[in-house]
Structures are given as C-alpha cells and as structure tokens.
XYZ file of C-alpha atoms in Angstrom:
479
model
C -0.049 0.042 -0.036
C 1.197 3.409 -0.813
C 1.608 6.406 1.572
C -0.525 9.519 1.475
C 1.052 11.982 -1.086
C 2.563 15.121 0.189
C 0.292 18.151 0.515
C 2.017 19.620 -2.545
C 1.133 16.645 -4.591
C -2.320 16.454 -3.210
C -2.887 19.955 -4.129
C -1.975 19.158 -7.700
C -4.076 15.913 -7.715
C -7.225 17.043 -6.243
C -9.610 19.264 -8.034
C -9.401 23.029 -7.048
C -13.253 22.853 -6.174
C -12.183 21.007 -2.942
C -10.052 23.805 -1.648
C -12.506 26.517 -2.698
C -15.215 24.836 -0.818
C -13.003 24.323 2.264
C -12.093 27.924 2.392
C -15.599 29.046 2.235
C -16.583 26.908 5.245
C -13.550 27.993 7.350
C -14.264 31.782 6.480
C -17.822 31.121 7.661
C -16.552 29.685 11.016
C -17.115 25.880 10.353
C -15.005 22.951 9.754
C -15.005 20.843 6.517
C -13.126 17.664 5.753
C -12.847 15.248 2.845
C -13.750 11.907 4.330
C -13.996 8.214 3.727
C -13.483 6.630 0.384
C -11.842 9.535 -1.279
C -9.231 9.731 1.338
C -8.752 5.875 1.308
C -8.321 5.965 -2.393
C -5.495 8.524 -2.074
C -3.452 6.055 -0.076
C -4.179 3.512 -2.947
C -2.597 5.821 -5.400
C -5.910 6.982 -7.209
C -8.231 9.951 -7.124
C -11.932 9.028 -6.421
C -14.539 10.565 -8.681
C -16.657 10.800 -5.525
C -16.419 13.784 -3.346
C -17.788 13.212 0.123
C -17.459 15.808 2.906
C -18.236 16.064 6.511
C -18.710 19.450 8.324
C -19.572 20.883 11.810
C -22.162 23.003 9.999
C -25.882 22.117 10.100
C -27.664 21.452 6.811
C -29.229 25.028 7.073
C -25.729 26.494 7.581
C -24.278 24.393 4.783
C -26.854 25.809 2.391
C -26.040 29.302 3.494
C -22.246 28.710 2.978
C -22.641 27.439 -0.603
C -25.354 29.989 -1.681
C -24.268 31.887 -4.655
C -21.336 29.589 -5.200
C -22.891 26.281 -6.078
C -24.554 25.909 -9.452
C -27.311 23.852 -7.873
C -28.299 22.193 -4.590
C -30.534 19.226 -3.510
C -31.931 18.600 -0.138
C -33.056 14.939 -0.569
C -30.891 13.815 2.053
C -31.511 16.635 4.328
C -33.114 14.479 7.156
C -29.806 12.587 7.378
C -27.734 15.761 7.380
C -26.768 15.682 3.820
C -26.776 18.398 1.234
C -25.730 17.630 -2.355
C -24.517 20.297 -4.678
C -23.124 20.708 -8.040
C -20.142 22.992 -8.963
C -18.927 22.959 -12.511
C -18.630 19.260 -13.597
C -18.473 18.201 -9.852
C -21.223 16.609 -7.789
C -20.558 16.907 -4.082
C -22.154 15.828 -0.858
C -21.641 17.519 2.407
C -22.976 15.769 5.557
C -23.163 17.232 9.105
C -21.122 15.351 11.692
C -23.338 12.243 12.744
C -23.738 9.761 15.369
C -26.533 7.500 14.114
C -27.460 3.816 14.913
C -30.018 1.249 13.714
C -33.063 0.399 15.823
C -32.704 -3.545 16.134
C -36.104 -4.038 14.541
C -35.771 -1.327 11.841
C -34.056 -0.783 8.507
C -33.817 2.921 9.032
C -31.121 4.670 11.062
C -31.938 6.907 13.995
C -30.026 10.053 13.021
C -28.426 12.353 15.655
C -26.017 15.219 14.592
C -22.570 15.451 16.412
C -20.110 18.200 16.841
C -16.647 16.543 16.606
C -14.995 15.060 13.562
C -13.387 12.227 15.665
C -16.885 11.204 16.776
C -18.188 11.260 13.262
C -15.317 9.102 12.125
C -16.007 6.497 14.890
C -19.378 5.720 13.571
C -18.024 4.840 10.092
C -17.820 1.305 8.866
C -14.157 0.553 8.712
C -10.951 2.191 9.966
C -9.669 2.537 6.287
C -12.815 4.604 5.718
C -12.567 6.453 9.052
C -9.829 8.922 7.887
C -10.295 12.538 6.887
C -8.393 15.401 5.446
C -9.155 18.740 7.098
C -9.599 21.486 4.513
C -8.167 23.621 3.135
C -4.819 22.693 4.972
C -4.987 19.041 4.195
C -4.256 17.789 7.686
C -4.821 13.917 7.869
C -7.061 13.040 10.740
C -6.689 9.434 11.422
C -7.645 8.556 15.100
C -8.219 4.844 14.531
C -5.086 3.903 12.530
C -6.844 3.442 9.217
C -3.640 4.026 7.326
C -1.904 1.285 9.315
C -4.678 -1.253 8.636
C -4.780 -0.395 4.968
C -1.089 -0.983 4.770
C -1.411 -4.243 6.526
C -4.255 -5.219 4.141
C -6.791 -5.934 6.843
C -10.298 -4.738 7.528
C -10.929 -3.447 10.960
C -13.707 -1.473 12.532
C -13.090 1.711 14.664
C -14.851 0.414 17.589
C -16.151 -3.137 18.364
C -17.185 -4.979 15.191
C -20.485 -5.970 16.945
C -21.428 -2.421 17.515
C -20.629 -1.366 13.957
C -22.560 -4.221 12.392
C -25.530 -3.613 14.885
C -25.416 0.092 13.739
C -25.729 -0.839 10.102
C -25.762 -4.737 9.162
C -24.988 -4.003 5.563
C -21.436 -3.360 6.587
C -20.950 -7.104 6.806
C -21.818 -7.345 3.084
C -19.434 -4.260 2.565
C -16.590 -6.137 4.323
C -16.889 -8.958 1.673
C -17.088 -6.450 -1.034
C -13.828 -4.885 0.060
C -12.199 -8.235 0.262
C -13.084 -8.607 -3.438
C -12.299 -5.075 -4.544
C -9.001 -4.328 -2.603
C -7.679 -7.931 -2.239
C -7.499 -7.549 1.544
C -8.178 -9.681 4.481
C -10.844 -9.355 7.092
C -9.536 -9.199 10.783
C -10.395 -12.190 12.929
C -12.734 -10.304 15.331
C -14.558 -8.815 12.267
C -14.992 -12.260 10.764
C -16.248 -13.531 14.103
C -18.758 -10.876 14.401
C -20.136 -11.399 10.893
C -20.662 -15.103 11.707
C -22.289 -14.284 14.982
C -24.621 -11.496 13.554
C -25.266 -12.943 10.121
C -29.036 -13.127 10.753
C -29.251 -9.411 11.281
C -28.628 -8.916 7.532
C -32.310 -9.727 7.189
C -33.357 -6.231 8.311
C -31.580 -4.636 5.310
C -33.573 -4.050 2.174
C -33.011 -6.414 -0.724
C -31.944 -3.470 -2.997
C -28.917 -2.396 -0.683
C -27.751 -6.114 -0.387
C -28.059 -6.297 -4.155
C -25.863 -3.204 -4.846
C -23.219 -4.656 -2.585
C -23.318 -7.971 -4.221
C -22.922 -6.415 -7.629
C -19.811 -4.552 -6.477
C -18.384 -7.755 -4.912
C -18.912 -9.844 -8.073
C -17.464 -7.070 -10.186
C -14.529 -6.780 -7.913
C -10.814 -7.828 -8.796
C -11.032 -11.041 -6.505
C -14.680 -12.102 -6.154
C -13.594 -15.505 -4.890
C -12.378 -13.872 -1.586
C -15.556 -12.032 -1.071
C -17.878 -15.026 -1.900
C -15.765 -17.219 0.353
C -16.251 -14.790 3.204
C -19.902 -14.661 2.689
C -20.083 -18.523 2.663
C -17.834 -19.124 5.634
C -19.574 -16.557 7.858
C -23.144 -17.795 7.054
C -24.223 -14.562 5.245
C -24.521 -16.411 1.941
C -27.096 -18.788 3.697
C -29.333 -15.695 3.791
C -28.515 -13.695 0.701
C -27.302 -16.329 -1.721
C -28.206 -19.702 -0.128
C -27.982 -21.595 -3.592
C -24.254 -20.848 -3.526
C -23.757 -22.207 0.054
C -25.641 -25.195 -1.088
C -23.099 -26.117 -3.739
C -20.735 -27.331 -0.935
C -21.996 -30.855 -1.592
C -20.354 -33.410 0.735
C -17.579 -35.290 -1.479
C -17.957 -39.026 -1.452
C -15.021 -40.981 0.045
C -13.963 -42.177 -3.404
C -14.111 -38.591 -4.932
C -16.355 -39.683 -7.757
C -17.481 -36.174 -8.374
C -15.863 -32.804 -8.155
C -16.392 -30.091 -5.394
C -19.261 -28.047 -7.163
C -18.647 -25.015 -5.021
C -14.880 -24.766 -5.840
C -15.590 -25.680 -9.431
C -18.154 -22.800 -9.588
C -15.560 -20.204 -8.260
C -13.011 -21.494 -10.718
C -15.487 -21.093 -13.509
C -16.110 -17.487 -12.368
C -12.394 -16.784 -12.381
C -11.925 -18.250 -15.778
C -14.931 -16.332 -17.123
C -13.349 -13.127 -15.842
C -10.155 -13.857 -17.748
C -12.084 -14.045 -21.080
C -13.725 -10.710 -20.641
C -12.742 -8.227 -23.380
C -11.456 -4.748 -23.202
C -13.797 -1.720 -23.558
C -13.897 -2.161 -27.291
C -14.404 -5.892 -27.281
C -17.795 -7.866 -27.327
C -17.946 -8.517 -23.510
C -16.245 -5.567 -21.717
C -15.124 -6.320 -18.248
C -16.293 -6.318 -15.452
C -19.427 -7.927 -16.926
C -21.768 -8.723 -14.085
C -24.141 -10.879 -16.205
C -21.382 -13.183 -17.259
C -19.628 -13.417 -13.831
C -22.923 -14.067 -11.921
C -23.946 -16.681 -14.544
C -20.629 -18.366 -13.974
C -21.087 -18.431 -10.277
C -24.607 -19.688 -10.456
C -24.499 -21.986 -13.466
C -24.505 -25.246 -11.388
C -26.911 -24.203 -8.568
C -29.485 -26.742 -9.867
C -27.098 -29.659 -8.943
C -27.982 -30.085 -5.385
C -31.636 -30.525 -6.137
C -30.927 -32.973 -9.052
C -28.093 -34.956 -7.628
C -28.665 -38.788 -7.964
C -26.446 -41.657 -7.012
C -26.665 -44.188 -9.777
C -26.406 -48.028 -9.206
C -23.021 -48.119 -10.744
C -21.839 -45.587 -8.222
C -21.634 -42.715 -10.568
C -23.257 -39.313 -9.617
C -25.798 -37.597 -12.115
C -27.256 -34.175 -12.188
C -29.928 -34.523 -14.917
C -31.619 -31.380 -16.048
C -29.742 -29.240 -13.452
C -29.451 -26.489 -16.166
C -33.247 -26.182 -16.348
C -33.663 -26.311 -12.708
C -30.726 -23.935 -12.040
C -32.325 -21.316 -14.493
C -35.626 -21.347 -12.494
C -33.603 -21.096 -9.172
C -31.518 -18.115 -10.428
C -34.709 -16.275 -11.531
C -36.236 -16.724 -8.203
C -33.072 -15.395 -6.309
C -32.494 -12.485 -8.618
C -36.211 -11.464 -8.165
C -35.770 -11.759 -4.351
C -32.827 -9.403 -4.608
C -34.794 -6.972 -6.778
C -32.618 -7.205 -9.958
C -34.127 -5.674 -13.058
C -35.940 -7.920 -15.581
C -33.326 -7.792 -18.188
C -30.420 -8.855 -15.901
C -32.686 -11.767 -14.607
C -33.587 -12.986 -18.003
C -29.893 -12.749 -19.169
C -28.424 -14.687 -16.311
C -31.168 -17.324 -16.295
C -30.809 -17.878 -20.062
C -27.008 -18.443 -19.763
C -27.626 -20.936 -16.949
C -30.292 -22.736 -19.053
C -27.950 -22.868 -22.109
C -24.557 -23.702 -20.410
C -24.775 -27.435 -21.100
C -26.128 -27.274 -24.681
C -22.658 -27.455 -26.219
C -21.682 -30.767 -24.634
C -23.328 -32.865 -27.304
C -21.493 -31.215 -30.033
C -17.840 -32.537 -29.199
C -19.046 -36.332 -29.542
C -21.394 -36.247 -32.486
C -21.112 -32.878 -34.181
C -24.137 -30.764 -35.084
C -26.210 -30.219 -38.158
C -26.445 -26.805 -39.668
C -29.931 -26.686 -38.100
C -28.534 -27.288 -34.577
C -25.918 -24.601 -35.009
C -28.717 -22.159 -36.069
C -30.732 -23.024 -33.130
C -27.784 -22.521 -30.824
C -27.256 -19.167 -32.022
C -31.039 -18.222 -32.244
C -31.498 -19.416 -28.641
C -28.496 -17.435 -27.339
C -29.568 -14.317 -29.129
C -27.619 -11.217 -27.833
C -26.075 -13.425 -25.209
C -23.954 -15.511 -27.704
C -20.519 -13.841 -26.867
C -21.234 -14.351 -23.134
C -22.360 -18.016 -23.789
C -19.101 -18.616 -25.719
C -17.146 -17.465 -22.703
C -19.304 -19.279 -19.989
C -18.988 -22.517 -22.023
C -15.243 -22.351 -22.325
C -14.870 -21.394 -18.721
C -16.793 -24.380 -17.516
C -13.996 -26.710 -18.442
C -11.933 -27.180 -15.188
C -10.791 -30.815 -15.728
C -7.267 -31.441 -14.799
C -7.284 -34.127 -17.624
C -5.398 -32.290 -20.287
C -6.538 -34.486 -23.056
C -10.146 -33.959 -22.303
C -9.708 -30.255 -21.897
C -7.971 -29.955 -25.249
C -10.755 -32.035 -26.914
C -13.463 -29.780 -25.686
C -11.540 -26.709 -26.544
C -10.947 -27.853 -30.057
C -14.615 -28.867 -30.425
C -15.647 -25.456 -29.312
C -13.324 -23.782 -31.701
C -14.897 -25.873 -34.469
C -18.508 -24.750 -33.397
C -17.454 -21.074 -33.377
C -15.862 -21.455 -36.778
C -19.089 -23.059 -38.037
C -21.142 -20.140 -36.476
C -19.048 -17.691 -38.512
C -19.321 -19.649 -41.745
C -23.079 -20.081 -41.537
C -23.546 -16.490 -40.256
C -21.669 -15.094 -43.243
C -23.997 -17.087 -45.615
C -27.324 -16.342 -43.735
C -26.984 -13.344 -41.389
C -27.869 -15.954 -38.628
C -27.773 -13.418 -35.766
C -31.012 -11.947 -37.093
C -32.866 -15.065 -38.061
C -36.448 -14.283 -39.052
C -39.104 -16.409 -40.864
C -39.111 -15.917 -44.644
C -42.583 -14.216 -44.309
C -43.501 -11.756 -41.714
C -46.725 -11.460 -39.702
C -48.410 -9.049 -42.139
C -47.586 -11.172 -45.100
C -49.000 -14.173 -43.223
C -52.339 -12.513 -42.584
C -52.600 -11.289 -46.219
C -51.980 -14.733 -47.733
C -54.107 -16.669 -45.376
C -56.749 -14.021 -45.245
C -56.867 -13.968 -41.406
C -57.085 -11.371 -38.822
C -54.414 -10.749 -36.065
C -54.647 -13.370 -33.399
C -52.994 -16.642 -31.996
C -53.152 -18.331 -35.378
C -50.793 -15.753 -36.870
C -48.269 -16.477 -34.053
C -48.554 -20.297 -34.744
C -48.083 -19.728 -38.455
C -45.055 -17.401 -37.736
C -43.488 -19.966 -35.345
C -43.978 -22.867 -37.933
C -42.073 -20.694 -40.510
C -39.273 -19.904 -38.041
C -38.856 -23.490 -37.170
C -38.551 -24.440 -40.786
C -36.031 -21.590 -41.264
C -33.986 -22.866 -38.368
C -34.145 -26.388 -39.803
C -33.535 -25.695 -43.478
C -32.054 -22.309 -43.924
C -33.445 -19.414 -45.946
C -35.724 -19.988 -49.010
C -37.162 -17.550 -51.498
C -40.630 -15.997 -51.154
C -42.369 -18.157 -53.616
C -41.281 -21.346 -51.920
C -42.122 -19.773 -48.516
C -45.690 -19.032 -49.721
C -46.006 -22.547 -50.950
C -44.809 -24.001 -47.660
C -47.111 -21.717 -45.677
C -50.254 -22.715 -47.821
C -49.377 -26.464 -47.427
C -49.218 -25.999 -43.587
C -52.602 -23.992 -43.663
C -54.130 -26.824 -45.652
C -53.335 -29.222 -42.914
C -54.904 -27.136 -40.091
C -58.291 -28.096 -38.875
C -61.152 -25.932 -39.975
C -61.444 -24.580 -36.324
C -58.244 -22.904 -36.788
C -59.816 -20.380 -39.290
C -61.076 -17.033 -38.127
C-alpha cells in the first residue's frame, strides 16, 4: 500500500473545487473535511470521482455557505444531514457530523448530529474509511489507525465490530465487497462478528444487499468475497444457492467439489472478458454471475446411480428457475434476470457437440436461442472446463473452436444473428386472409422452425410451404 501523497502533490491531484469549498466553510466559522472513500483511495494511488465531505455546519448552515457559489443544490438527504450540490462538473455531498445507529427491529437509522470530527469518524464502517483530510490545509485525521490497517491489508472497525454491524448490518456485506475489490483480508474479530450477527442482514432491504453483491462480483477478486460470505453464514441468507453448492464429497471422490468448481469457472470467465472495445467488456456482471450460479441446480438434481456414478440430470433447467427466483428476491431488473437465467439454461447445450457434431440446423438453433448473449455464452461454456485431464480439456476446446468457426461460416451465408421467418406477420395475414390473433403466431413459429431447420428460402417457396401448412390445419383454426 502506498503512503499518503505530500500536501504539495495532493494540491496538484485534487480538483481546485475542494479547496474553494474548504475555504468558504472556514471563512464562515465551520470545519470541513474530505472523508471516507476518497481519502482511502489517495493512499491507494488514485483519485476518487466521488467527493464526500463532513462538516460541523448544520444542513441549513451548509446551504448558507454554498449559496451563490454552487450551481445547484439538492436537499433529498437533508433528514440525514446531507446536502448535495453541483459546482462545474463536480457533484458534491456535504454531511453534518453524525452519530447514528439502527433500531434493532428497523431498517432505517436513527439520526443524531454530532459536533466533533473524531466522533463522526468513529461511527463509520471500517478504519480505512474513518480517515479525513481537514480543509483547506490537508491535515490528515486518522484517530483509529486506518492507514496502518490499510497498509497491512486488513479490514478493522473503529470500535467493536459487533457495535458497527449492529448500527448498520449492511457493513457485513461491505466487508466482503472490500475483500473482493481491494484484495485484503478481514480481521479475525470482524469475521467472528459477521458469523455471530449474520441473521441481522435480514433487516436490510434487498436493494441495498443487491448493490453490494454486484460490487463484490465485479471486484478484482470475487472468490475472496464469496468465500467470506459463505464461511460466515451470510450467503445462507443472501445467496443460499451458492452455500448449497458445498456438496459433501464421497469418499471415493467420484464427483468434483461443485462449490470450488463454480468459483474457478467464475475466475476463468473473468479472464475471458474483453477490453472496452470488445464484445464483452469487463467487468461484466451478467457473465460473472452466470458463471457463479451455473450449477446451482445440482444439489436438487443429484442422484447416485446403481453403478456408483453421480448424475445431475436437467440441473441446467432447474438452475435457471432458481436463479430467476433468487434475482427477483434481490430486486434485480428484468433484463438482468432474463440474461443470467438464459445463460444458466444454455450452459450445457454445447456438450453434445464434441461427440457427435451438429447439423447446420442445430448450429442455427444454438445461435438463435442465445440471441444477444452469444458472446457471453461462448465465454461461459469455455470457462466451464475445469478438468485436470489435459487430453479431455483440449478435446473440448478444439470442439468449441470448431463450433465457433461453423457459426461464423453459416452466419456469413445467412445473417444468422437476425434469423427471421421468410414471411412476416403481415404477409402471413394477407396470404391466409386472417385477422391478427393466436393463429398468426402459430404460423409465424412454424415458418421460424422451418427456417432454423433448413435455412433461408425464396418468397415463392415460403408461400407454398405456408399454404401447405395451412391446408393441414383443422377448420376450427380459421377465423
């Protein structure tokens, strides 16, 4: 870990707006400090885009200080002591010194304003976030040794961990997130408190848990964060399907550790993410979460066969349903839910290809069913190979190389990524002289299936095929 840059370097690194604001507060008789994450990031050698400040001024006094200087102000967080403002291109939050805590049965904090910077820092989540720079002079205030803990790569709390987590149970998720993002360990007493108080995460809203989970999965080392959630029991509550992957390994080791396999697949998927200009820019939450969750259907489908083998038939279908339910419970948006569930559902589709090969029809269906997720599916499928058998791994890799080559070849011929029936809905209605309704959809799907099976045909042949299908429909089909 780096040391805090010198005041001269900080003056050059930090935007001038910080010092302008600090001087305004001091001239008005108040204290103002840059606090929390932005200060931690300076130790890590980076300048945070977030500008968070704490002050001795009340919200009303803050508004008076910035009047005529800020381009705009917002009072949405006023009840919690926070005034947001914009100056030039900077969005800034200034919060009055606080000393808040959670009611044991409530999700909302009881807010009490304080009058000392050190007291405000004490109520913050971790020591590395309990540092401040007094403005405008850039004096470091670090009463709880955050710089030492950051240098040691350990997460500590300013006071007793149990008190910190009681005040805001989401901090337990945040500890796991920092383990992922910063590649640091969690102190033994912090880990112990997380285990003892895991149940308290239930009072936190699903949305807040979801946001921390996304940051954890998108971190540099999500395995560390997930391991921490699982080991402390937090995953039993927020991601029980992942905890359930720790299937007991039979004494003859006839099947692999599904939990460790899933974490390895996640890491291998991360390695296949592209840069910003590529098809799957990292970090890609959809790909990463699908990699973590792709085998969650295995515990429910595990069967010990008479010959001693272990099977997980249809775990892909079961897992897709489970991931939908979990993501809905965590209040994910519908597009993300559908994308992750679809990848989980399709992750086994390839495994028939390596043995028998596929017809052009099967290749078309693979691309059609993946849709806009095809590049992610390529990466998930390749990542799912964790065998130590080099010959088997090479065979699967070569087979997938061949499949991708065939997709490119057929796509060049047929524009396969945008497969449509050879006739659209309007043409179907005109040819069959029917009105909009379910029958149009059935005719459309028939033509689509034929298109996937046989490739494109010209309009005259499509009309003939449609009329032949129509002639075979019962009279009750007509409208």
